[in-house]
Tab-separated table of C-alpha atoms in Angstrom:
chain	number	residue	atom	x	y	z
A	1155	UNK	CA	-68.265	-37.536	76.103
A	1156	UNK	CA	-65.762	-36.477	73.494
A	1157	UNK	CA	-63.918	-33.118	73.631
A	1158	UNK	CA	-64.086	-30.478	71.042
A	1159	UNK	CA	-61.116	-29.710	68.793
A	1160	UNK	CA	-59.377	-26.824	69.273
A	1161	UNK	CA	-58.925	-23.880	66.460
A	1162	UNK	CA	-54.986	-25.084	66.605
A	1163	UNK	CA	-55.266	-28.706	66.518
A	1164	UNK	CA	-57.976	-28.464	63.479
A	1165	UNK	CA	-55.135	-26.334	61.501
A	1166	UNK	CA	-52.715	-29.119	61.905
A	1167	UNK	CA	-51.677	-31.792	59.161
A	1168	UNK	CA	-54.078	-34.762	59.529
A	1169	UNK	CA	-51.813	-38.021	60.253
A	1170	UNK	CA	-54.315	-40.225	58.943
A	1171	UNK	CA	-52.484	-41.861	56.064
A	1172	UNK	CA	-49.008	-41.831	58.111
A	1173	UNK	CA	-51.080	-44.013	60.879
A	1174	UNK	CA	-53.036	-46.373	58.855
A	1175	UNK	CA	-50.241	-47.157	55.846
A	1176	UNK	CA	-46.940	-48.845	56.731
A	1177	UNK	CA	-46.151	-48.198	52.745
A	1178	UNK	CA	-46.970	-44.287	52.865
A	1179	UNK	CA	-44.734	-44.273	55.971
A	1180	UNK	CA	-42.157	-45.693	53.805
A	1181	UNK	CA	-42.434	-43.680	50.700
A	1182	UNK	CA	-42.717	-40.532	53.366
A	1183	UNK	CA	-39.080	-41.057	54.341
A	1184	UNK	CA	-37.593	-42.607	51.261
A	1185	UNK	CA	-39.162	-39.465	49.841
A	1186	UNK	CA	-37.720	-36.888	52.021
A	1187	UNK	CA	-34.145	-38.597	51.463
A	1188	UNK	CA	-34.185	-38.333	48.025
A	1189	UNK	CA	-35.772	-35.228	47.984
A	1190	UNK	CA	-32.648	-33.598	50.060
A	1191	UNK	CA	-30.165	-35.172	47.999
A	1192	UNK	CA	-31.865	-34.308	44.544
A	1193	UNK	CA	-32.336	-30.597	45.610
A	1194	UNK	CA	-28.728	-30.610	46.615
A	1195	UNK	CA	-27.717	-31.341	43.237
A	1196	UNK	CA	-30.658	-29.073	41.944
A	1197	UNK	CA	-28.599	-26.306	42.862
A	1198	UNK	CA	-25.290	-27.223	42.571
A	1199	UNK	CA	-25.699	-28.118	38.955
A	1200	UNK	CA	-27.175	-24.709	37.137
A	1201	UNK	CA	-24.103	-23.467	39.703
A	1202	UNK	CA	-21.710	-25.086	38.162
A	1203	UNK	CA	-22.578	-24.774	34.288
A	1204	UNK	CA	-22.832	-20.364	35.845
A	1205	UNK	CA	-18.928	-20.714	36.899
A	1206	UNK	CA	-18.089	-22.963	33.502
A	1207	UNK	CA	-19.914	-20.337	31.293
A	1208	UNK	CA	-21.420	-17.126	33.078
A	1209	UNK	CA	-24.319	-17.566	30.959
A	1210	UNK	CA	-27.843	-17.067	31.900
A	1211	UNK	CA	-28.710	-18.516	28.423
A	1212	UNK	CA	-26.691	-21.522	28.981
A	1213	UNK	CA	-28.060	-22.238	31.997
A	1214	UNK	CA	-32.059	-21.810	30.816
A	1215	UNK	CA	-30.626	-24.574	28.176
A	1216	UNK	CA	-31.066	-26.841	30.860
A	1217	UNK	CA	-34.529	-27.075	30.404
A	1218	UNK	CA	-34.230	-27.503	26.779
A	1219	UNK	CA	-31.835	-30.748	27.195
A	1220	UNK	CA	-34.610	-32.050	29.609
A	1221	UNK	CA	-37.937	-31.324	27.552
A	1222	UNK	CA	-37.738	-34.229	25.195
A	1223	UNK	CA	-36.799	-36.939	27.468
A	1224	UNK	CA	-39.175	-35.949	29.697
A	1225	UNK	CA	-42.294	-35.820	27.461
A	1226	UNK	CA	-41.273	-39.306	26.079
A	1227	UNK	CA	-40.629	-41.241	29.036
A	1228	UNK	CA	-43.172	-39.464	31.383
A	1229	UNK	CA	-46.132	-40.795	28.838
A	1230	UNK	CA	-44.424	-44.279	28.226
A	1231	UNK	CA	-44.027	-44.275	32.067
A	1232	UNK	CA	-47.523	-43.468	32.662
A	1233	UNK	CA	-48.515	-46.388	30.085
A	1234	UNK	CA	-45.503	-48.823	32.309
A	1235	UNK	CA	-47.208	-48.072	35.736
A	1236	UNK	CA	-50.407	-49.379	34.719
A	1237	UNK	CA	-48.759	-52.669	33.479
A	1238	UNK	CA	-45.799	-53.771	35.565
A	1239	UNK	CA	-45.268	-53.744	39.399
A	1240	UNK	CA	-44.845	-50.313	40.567
A	1241	UNK	CA	-42.494	-51.225	42.940
A	1242	UNK	CA	-40.300	-52.565	40.411
A	1243	UNK	CA	-40.281	-49.440	38.500
A	1244	UNK	CA	-39.830	-47.181	41.385
A	1245	UNK	CA	-36.702	-48.888	42.957
A	1246	UNK	CA	-34.970	-49.261	39.090
A	1247	UNK	CA	-35.214	-45.643	38.377
A	1248	UNK	CA	-33.887	-44.726	41.801
A	1249	UNK	CA	-30.743	-46.861	41.533
A	1250	UNK	CA	-30.692	-45.050	38.528
A	1251	UNK	CA	-30.789	-41.800	39.315
A	1252	UNK	CA	-27.891	-43.060	41.977
A	1253	UNK	CA	-25.867	-43.311	39.171
A	1254	UNK	CA	-25.957	-40.636	37.561
A	1255	UNK	CA	-25.317	-38.442	40.734
A	1256	UNK	CA	-22.177	-40.432	40.480
A	1257	UNK	CA	-21.163	-39.241	37.338
A	1258	UNK	CA	-21.589	-35.708	38.565
A	1259	UNK	CA	-19.340	-36.723	41.042
A	1260	UNK	CA	-16.517	-38.004	39.033
A	1261	UNK	CA	-16.965	-35.192	36.914
A	1262	UNK	CA	-16.527	-32.327	39.599
A	1263	UNK	CA	-13.617	-34.316	40.720
A	1264	UNK	CA	-11.827	-33.683	37.650
A	1265	UNK	CA	-9.300	-31.161	37.221
A	1266	UNK	CA	-11.364	-29.341	34.878
A	1267	UNK	CA	-14.973	-30.365	34.702
A	1268	UNK	CA	-16.207	-30.732	31.559
A	1269	UNK	CA	-19.745	-28.976	30.371
A	1270	UNK	CA	-21.132	-31.349	28.382
A	1271	UNK	CA	-21.597	-34.333	31.034
A	1272	UNK	CA	-23.805	-31.849	33.135
A	1273	UNK	CA	-26.397	-31.620	30.248
A	1274	UNK	CA	-26.261	-35.496	29.828
A	1275	UNK	CA	-27.042	-36.278	33.208
A	1276	UNK	CA	-29.861	-33.203	33.108
A	1277	UNK	CA	-31.516	-35.433	30.208
A	1278	UNK	CA	-31.176	-38.508	31.843
A	1279	UNK	CA	-32.297	-37.721	35.091
A	1280	UNK	CA	-35.303	-35.935	33.554
A	1281	UNK	CA	-35.974	-39.075	31.776
A	1282	UNK	CA	-35.776	-41.663	34.858
A	1283	UNK	CA	-38.019	-38.963	36.580
A	1284	UNK	CA	-40.465	-39.044	33.880
A	1285	UNK	CA	-40.759	-42.867	34.220
A	1286	UNK	CA	-40.581	-43.176	37.729
A	1287	UNK	CA	-43.113	-40.272	38.644
A	1288	UNK	CA	-46.660	-42.261	37.381
A	1289	UNK	CA	-45.800	-44.703	39.481
A	1290	UNK	CA	-44.985	-43.037	42.464
A	1291	UNK	CA	-48.328	-41.030	41.930
A	1292	UNK	CA	-50.412	-43.722	40.741
A	1293	UNK	CA	-49.316	-45.869	44.012
A	1294	UNK	CA	-50.869	-43.348	46.193
A	1295	UNK	CA	-54.734	-44.249	45.560
A	1296	UNK	CA	-53.855	-47.858	46.294
A	1297	UNK	CA	-52.013	-47.695	49.699
A	1298	UNK	CA	-54.133	-44.743	51.139
A	1299	UNK	CA	-57.836	-45.140	51.822
A	1300	UNK	CA	-60.281	-42.699	49.903
A	1301	UNK	CA	-61.294	-40.266	52.542
A	1302	UNK	CA	-57.581	-39.666	53.591
A	1303	UNK	CA	-56.311	-38.325	49.662
A	1304	UNK	CA	-56.047	-34.738	50.944
A	1305	UNK	CA	-54.283	-35.491	53.923
A	1306	UNK	CA	-51.848	-37.414	52.121
A	1307	UNK	CA	-51.868	-35.150	49.720
A	1308	UNK	CA	-50.451	-32.361	52.088
A	1309	UNK	CA	-48.159	-34.969	54.109
A	1310	UNK	CA	-46.080	-35.383	50.574
A	1311	UNK	CA	-46.128	-32.054	50.136
A	1312	UNK	CA	-44.422	-31.487	53.556
A	1313	UNK	CA	-41.814	-34.082	53.084
A	1314	UNK	CA	-41.267	-32.224	49.158
A	1315	UNK	CA	-40.623	-28.887	51.100
A	1316	UNK	CA	-38.585	-30.215	53.992
A	1317	UNK	CA	-36.196	-31.438	51.710
A	1318	UNK	CA	-36.332	-28.443	49.165
A	1319	UNK	CA	-36.020	-26.147	52.140
A	1320	UNK	CA	-32.918	-27.981	53.665
A	1321	UNK	CA	-31.278	-28.866	50.374
A	1322	UNK	CA	-31.077	-25.750	48.557
A	1323	UNK	CA	-29.921	-23.883	52.145
A	1324	UNK	CA	-27.089	-26.469	52.847
A	1325	UNK	CA	-26.586	-26.697	49.125
A	1326	UNK	CA	-25.581	-23.102	48.661
A	1327	UNK	CA	-23.057	-23.344	51.498
A	1328	UNK	CA	-21.612	-26.393	50.456
A	1329	UNK	CA	-20.515	-25.369	46.883
A	1330	UNK	CA	-19.544	-22.270	47.880
A	1331	UNK	CA	-17.408	-23.383	51.296
A	1332	UNK	CA	-16.593	-27.456	50.103
A	1333	UNK	CA	-17.096	-27.162	46.344
A	1334	UNK	CA	-19.630	-29.019	43.717
A	1335	UNK	CA	-17.776	-32.707	44.429
A	1336	UNK	CA	-19.245	-32.494	48.156
A	1337	UNK	CA	-22.753	-31.510	47.248
A	1338	UNK	CA	-22.727	-34.123	44.596
A	1339	UNK	CA	-21.412	-36.703	46.621
A	1340	UNK	CA	-24.137	-36.024	49.414
A	1341	UNK	CA	-26.645	-36.930	46.898
A	1342	UNK	CA	-25.039	-40.205	46.056
A	1343	UNK	CA	-25.394	-41.136	49.751
A	1344	UNK	CA	-28.987	-40.011	49.948
A	1345	UNK	CA	-29.772	-42.419	46.893
A	1346	UNK	CA	-28.157	-45.686	48.677
A	1347	UNK	CA	-30.353	-44.703	51.575
A	1348	UNK	CA	-33.463	-44.397	49.142
A	1349	UNK	CA	-33.419	-47.288	47.467
A	1350	UNK	CA	-32.707	-49.469	51.083
A	1351	UNK	CA	-35.782	-47.997	51.897
A	1352	UNK	CA	-37.412	-48.769	48.510
A	1353	UNK	CA	-36.198	-52.414	48.917
A	1354	UNK	CA	-39.176	-52.690	51.730
A	1355	UNK	CA	-42.032	-51.679	49.970
A	1356	UNK	CA	-44.963	-54.072	49.103
A	1357	UNK	CA	-45.193	-55.134	45.756
A	1358	UNK	CA	-47.865	-53.172	43.678
A	1359	UNK	CA	-48.573	-55.474	41.006
A	1360	UNK	CA	-50.649	-54.291	38.189
A	1361	UNK	CA	-54.089	-55.943	37.185
A	1362	UNK	CA	-54.468	-59.393	35.659
A	1363	UNK	CA	-56.001	-57.975	32.378
A	1364	UNK	CA	-53.538	-54.868	32.235
A	1365	UNK	CA	-52.769	-53.575	28.904
A	1366	UNK	CA	-48.888	-53.737	27.416
A	1367	UNK	CA	-47.443	-50.482	27.145
A	1368	UNK	CA	-48.046	-49.100	24.195
A	1369	UNK	CA	-48.846	-46.020	21.823
A	1370	UNK	CA	-52.834	-47.454	22.075
A	1371	UNK	CA	-52.438	-47.472	25.546
A	1372	UNK	CA	-51.159	-43.831	25.731
A	1373	UNK	CA	-53.815	-42.887	23.802
A	1374	UNK	CA	-56.342	-44.393	25.532
A	1375	UNK	CA	-55.119	-42.076	28.592
A	1376	UNK	CA	-55.028	-39.060	26.819
A	1377	UNK	CA	-59.002	-39.553	25.587
A	1378	UNK	CA	-60.351	-40.074	29.287
A	1379	UNK	CA	-58.165	-36.832	30.186
A	1380	UNK	CA	-59.415	-35.166	27.184
A	1381	UNK	CA	-63.181	-35.661	27.819
A	1382	UNK	CA	-63.104	-33.910	31.420
A	1383	UNK	CA	-63.071	-30.455	31.041
A	1384	UNK	CA	-62.133	-30.767	35.081
A	1385	UNK	CA	-58.693	-32.427	34.486
A	1386	UNK	CA	-57.715	-30.325	31.498
A	1387	UNK	CA	-57.847	-27.292	33.888
A	1388	UNK	CA	-55.568	-28.561	36.275
A	1389	UNK	CA	-53.473	-29.406	33.566
A	1390	UNK	CA	-53.418	-25.991	31.959
A	1391	UNK	CA	-53.409	-24.051	35.017
A	1392	UNK	CA	-50.463	-25.850	36.419
A	1393	UNK	CA	-48.562	-25.924	32.893
A	1394	UNK	CA	-49.240	-21.798	32.414
A	1395	UNK	CA	-48.270	-20.938	36.130
A	1396	UNK	CA	-44.961	-22.802	35.512
A	1397	UNK	CA	-43.950	-21.874	32.093
A	1398	UNK	CA	-44.501	-17.681	32.979
A	1399	UNK	CA	-43.531	-17.858	36.340
A	1400	UNK	CA	-40.576	-20.029	37.084
A	1401	UNK	CA	-38.011	-17.869	37.978
A	1402	UNK	CA	-35.385	-20.095	39.613
A	1403	UNK	CA	-33.162	-20.857	36.937
A	1404	UNK	CA	-31.828	-17.073	37.123
A	1405	UNK	CA	-31.557	-17.050	41.099
A	1406	UNK	CA	-27.683	-16.808	40.569
A	1407	UNK	CA	-28.064	-14.135	38.170
A	1408	UNK	CA	-30.764	-12.457	40.696
A	1409	UNK	CA	-28.976	-12.455	43.400
A	1410	UNK	CA	-25.883	-11.007	41.693
A	1411	UNK	CA	-28.040	-8.055	40.290
A	1412	UNK	CA	-29.561	-7.722	44.053
A	1413	UNK	CA	-25.737	-7.588	45.586
A	1414	UNK	CA	-26.602	-10.485	47.457
A	1415	UNK	CA	-24.786	-13.555	46.306
A	1416	UNK	CA	-25.078	-14.859	50.118
A	1417	UNK	CA	-28.770	-15.349	49.558
A	1418	UNK	CA	-28.959	-17.221	46.263
A	1419	UNK	CA	-29.612	-20.516	48.602
A	1420	UNK	CA	-32.007	-18.936	50.481
A	1421	UNK	CA	-33.885	-17.776	47.236
A	1422	UNK	CA	-34.356	-21.413	46.357
A	1423	UNK	CA	-35.694	-22.409	49.734
A	1424	UNK	CA	-37.690	-19.464	50.298
A	1425	UNK	CA	-40.750	-20.735	48.159
A	1426	UNK	CA	-40.391	-24.099	50.142
A	1427	UNK	CA	-40.681	-22.330	53.592
A	1428	UNK	CA	-44.066	-20.718	52.156
A	1429	UNK	CA	-45.103	-24.333	51.343
A	1430	UNK	CA	-44.451	-25.506	54.419
A	1431	UNK	CA	-45.970	-22.844	56.760
A	1432	UNK	CA	-49.262	-23.752	54.354
A	1433	UNK	CA	-48.378	-27.783	55.150
A	1434	UNK	CA	-48.101	-27.038	58.664
A	1435	UNK	CA	-51.606	-25.282	58.610
A	1436	UNK	CA	-53.238	-27.599	56.160
A	1437	UNK	CA	-55.745	-29.626	58.317
A	1438	UNK	CA	-58.489	-27.397	57.379
A	1439	UNK	CA	-57.810	-28.564	53.751
A	1440	UNK	CA	-59.401	-31.835	54.671
A	1441	UNK	CA	-62.658	-30.356	55.301
A	1442	UNK	CA	-62.532	-28.621	51.678
A	1443	UNK	CA	-64.657	-30.029	48.996
A	1444	UNK	CA	-64.578	-27.317	46.036
A	1445	UNK	CA	-60.654	-28.375	45.165
A	1446	UNK	CA	-60.664	-26.653	41.995
A	1447	UNK	CA	-60.935	-23.498	43.202
A	1448	UNK	CA	-57.897	-24.470	45.738
A	1449	UNK	CA	-56.096	-24.905	42.091
A	1450	UNK	CA	-57.281	-21.705	40.952
A	1451	UNK	CA	-56.456	-19.170	43.711
A	1452	UNK	CA	-53.108	-20.627	44.365
A	1453	UNK	CA	-51.764	-20.589	40.548
A	1454	UNK	CA	-53.282	-16.950	40.885
A	1455	UNK	CA	-51.235	-16.108	43.992
A	1456	UNK	CA	-48.030	-17.831	42.585
A	1457	UNK	CA	-48.085	-14.999	39.838
A	1458	UNK	CA	-48.877	-12.603	41.671
A	1459	UNK	CA	-45.939	-13.069	44.600
A	1460	UNK	CA	-43.414	-13.921	41.447
A	1461	UNK	CA	-44.378	-10.676	39.911
A	1462	UNK	CA	-44.032	-8.784	43.103
A	1463	UNK	CA	-40.332	-10.462	43.916
A	1464	UNK	CA	-39.087	-9.463	40.470
A	1465	UNK	CA	-40.224	-5.683	41.038
A	1466	UNK	CA	-38.616	-5.109	44.462
A	1467	UNK	CA	-35.102	-4.230	44.917
A	1468	UNK	CA	-34.811	-4.789	48.764
A	1469	UNK	CA	-33.588	-8.568	49.057
A	1470	UNK	CA	-35.707	-9.554	52.341
A	1471	UNK	CA	-38.790	-8.464	50.155
A	1472	UNK	CA	-38.027	-10.489	47.557
A	1473	UNK	CA	-37.085	-13.421	49.733
A	1474	UNK	CA	-40.571	-12.355	51.461
A	1475	UNK	CA	-42.653	-12.876	48.000
A	1476	UNK	CA	-41.061	-15.760	46.926
A	1477	UNK	CA	-42.034	-17.377	50.565
A	1478	UNK	CA	-45.624	-16.188	50.101
A	1479	UNK	CA	-45.307	-18.100	45.936
A	1480	UNK	CA	-44.692	-21.113	47.170
A	1481	UNK	CA	-47.148	-21.090	49.710
A	1482	UNK	CA	-49.420	-20.636	46.408
A	1483	UNK	CA	-48.174	-23.451	44.525
A	1484	UNK	CA	-48.765	-25.552	47.795
A	1485	UNK	CA	-52.270	-24.575	47.577
A	1486	UNK	CA	-52.618	-25.597	44.040
A	1487	UNK	CA	-51.000	-28.701	44.161
A	1488	UNK	CA	-53.330	-29.357	46.873
A	1489	UNK	CA	-56.028	-29.000	44.977
A	1490	UNK	CA	-54.648	-30.709	41.858
A	1491	UNK	CA	-53.345	-33.956	43.410
A	1492	UNK	CA	-57.097	-34.741	45.379
A	1493	UNK	CA	-58.909	-34.234	42.280
A	1494	UNK	CA	-56.661	-36.034	40.658
A	1495	UNK	CA	-56.777	-39.030	43.205
A	1496	UNK	CA	-60.620	-38.451	43.313
A	1497	UNK	CA	-61.596	-39.057	40.015
A	1498	UNK	CA	-59.307	-41.233	38.056
A	1499	UNK	CA	-59.932	-44.759	37.772
A	1500	UNK	CA	-57.452	-47.186	39.294
A	1501	UNK	CA	-56.588	-49.029	35.603
A	1502	UNK	CA	-56.145	-45.705	34.248
A	1503	UNK	CA	-54.453	-44.074	36.861
A	1504	UNK	CA	-50.719	-44.276	35.910
A	1505	UNK	CA	-51.507	-43.078	31.959
A	1506	UNK	CA	-52.997	-40.069	33.582
A	1507	UNK	CA	-50.300	-39.780	36.261
A	1508	UNK	CA	-47.632	-39.848	32.964
A	1509	UNK	CA	-50.050	-36.597	31.623
A	1510	UNK	CA	-49.396	-35.439	35.071
A	1511	UNK	CA	-45.844	-35.019	34.679
A	1512	UNK	CA	-45.906	-33.386	31.541
A	1513	UNK	CA	-48.383	-30.409	33.219
A	1514	UNK	CA	-46.201	-30.815	36.525
A	1515	UNK	CA	-42.693	-31.003	35.131
A	1516	UNK	CA	-42.874	-29.561	31.110
A	1517	UNK	CA	-44.135	-26.254	32.588
A	1518	UNK	CA	-40.534	-25.703	34.634
A	1519	UNK	CA	-38.440	-27.120	31.824
A	1520	UNK	CA	-40.367	-24.581	29.500
A	1521	UNK	CA	-40.177	-22.412	32.161
A	1522	UNK	CA	-36.446	-22.179	32.599
A	1523	UNK	CA	-35.796	-21.347	29.150
A	1524	UNK	CA	-38.040	-18.721	28.808
A	1525	UNK	CA	-36.954	-17.015	31.982
A	1526	UNK	CA	-33.143	-17.316	30.731
A	1527	UNK	CA	-33.807	-16.372	27.309
A	1528	UNK	CA	-35.851	-13.455	28.692
A	1529	UNK	CA	-33.576	-12.229	30.950
A	1530	UNK	CA	-30.877	-12.218	28.645
A	1531	UNK	CA	-32.955	-9.807	26.510
A	1532	UNK	CA	-34.451	-7.701	28.955
A	1533	UNK	CA	-32.722	-8.451	32.283
A	1534	UNK	CA	-33.242	-10.407	34.885
A	1535	UNK	CA	-35.518	-8.440	37.225
A	1536	UNK	CA	-38.269	-7.572	34.211
A	1537	UNK	CA	-37.632	-11.182	33.311
A	1538	UNK	CA	-39.204	-12.197	36.486
A	1539	UNK	CA	-42.300	-9.849	37.333
A	1540	UNK	CA	-43.248	-9.978	33.593
A	1541	UNK	CA	-43.542	-13.692	33.922
A	1542	UNK	CA	-45.628	-13.330	36.846
A	1543	UNK	CA	-48.077	-10.990	35.336
A	1544	UNK	CA	-48.072	-13.172	32.362
A	1545	UNK	CA	-49.196	-16.118	34.637
A	1546	UNK	CA	-51.775	-13.882	36.638
A	1547	UNK	CA	-53.487	-13.285	33.331
A	1548	UNK	CA	-53.063	-16.950	31.718
A	1549	UNK	CA	-54.974	-17.793	34.825
A	1550	UNK	CA	-57.862	-15.827	34.500
A	1551	UNK	CA	-58.163	-16.701	31.115
A	1552	UNK	CA	-58.350	-20.479	31.711
A	1553	UNK	CA	-60.805	-20.272	34.424
A	1554	UNK	CA	-63.059	-18.115	31.760
A	1555	UNK	CA	-62.544	-21.031	29.326
A	1556	UNK	CA	-62.823	-24.019	31.347
A	1557	UNK	CA	-65.598	-23.153	34.298
A	1558	UNK	CA	-66.236	-26.748	35.124
A	1559	UNK	CA	-62.784	-26.519	37.171
A	1560	UNK	CA	-63.777	-23.837	39.549
A	1561	UNK	CA	-67.434	-25.334	40.096
A	1562	UNK	CA	-65.913	-29.188	41.066
A	1563	UNK	CA	-67.696	-30.282	43.803
A	1564	UNK	CA	-65.948	-33.701	45.632
A	1565	UNK	CA	-69.359	-34.294	46.932
A	1566	UNK	CA	-71.582	-33.991	43.956
A	1567	UNK	CA	-68.935	-34.907	40.771
A	1568	UNK	CA	-69.717	-37.765	39.110
A	1569	UNK	CA	-66.024	-39.389	38.455
A	1570	UNK	CA	-65.224	-38.543	42.175
A	1571	UNK	CA	-68.746	-40.673	43.690
A	1572	UNK	CA	-67.755	-43.564	40.674
A	1573	UNK	CA	-64.339	-43.614	42.572
A	1574	UNK	CA	-65.422	-43.981	46.101
A	1575	UNK	CA	-67.676	-46.334	45.377
A	1576	UNK	CA	-65.021	-48.513	43.773
A	1577	UNK	CA	-62.614	-47.706	46.628
A	1578	UNK	CA	-65.357	-48.916	49.093
A	1579	UNK	CA	-65.548	-52.025	47.266
A	1580	UNK	CA	-61.554	-52.872	46.901
């Protein structure tokens, strides 16, 4: 006789992908190590620019130099992921990211560190991330059973957030007490471990009749995305949310304004704390079928919480709001990832993942520029709460324009049913 699961066990994360797939376990651990090192550098880099320039616009300019490489390499990386062995793409880009971290380390050890290498490395990291992300994302549906995709998305998000909490929290302390060079040295060590783990992944070759990377191949993926209102909705909502309500780049100035410089690392980590709490209680999401609702409700919650963070003047209330924002972003991300993996055919998955890179990453890059420019014009806190309110309004508008996103149901959507049938035959 099978015992009925307790309410607590129903909330805990579904570990089925971890048990069923060796490559998923390897990628999970590799990603955790990489994220820890990357977030360590993510805090140290803008903080070093702030120390060198004391300008919010100079910090926000990171988003501008990262934008073009991300767009170009994200689209090309999607076509590349459909045409070559995805394992080789992941391994090569991971090694190159480690070399860029080494450049940051060498520059930080100079008697007078230079400013321009920081922007060059930021652009290089953006380009490599654009090449790598489609290969990583498109690999997931190949190594995880179709009915475990939501659980895999939740576990991947939990991995990301664990790195996002530990990396920024420790980075603030490391930079303050040991300097930028120590933070960058930790990043280099993390990438060395990550490359060793990537070497153990199984090959993931492209189909025998795969099309070579080309503008024509990229255009084919774009046409498919444009013809699917549900996919368009996921891209548009994420892009709007990040563009209007991504305040991370001006956190150093927000901490100064609140007279709480000690809280900088906590500000970077607070959103991840909220995301982890939602991930740890994400068991219920495996039973959700209306994933479009998760996208919309999560993005709206993100915008509302960011607006509240900009409005409050007490640092602990600000941190609490940022945690709620992280939970909203996590909820929206689970919905997006599930819809993508449930509906996109394998032969187009890399190219559509390249488009996803644009919606996922271009928004924050442009958001950095928006936040830095608006903070220089209106002040730091109005730049935060104003962006949050604009996010909330844009999500409402997009919901009205693209109603198919809200009505998406995994049990009735034609693309989802077709993808399930294809997964069953493979």
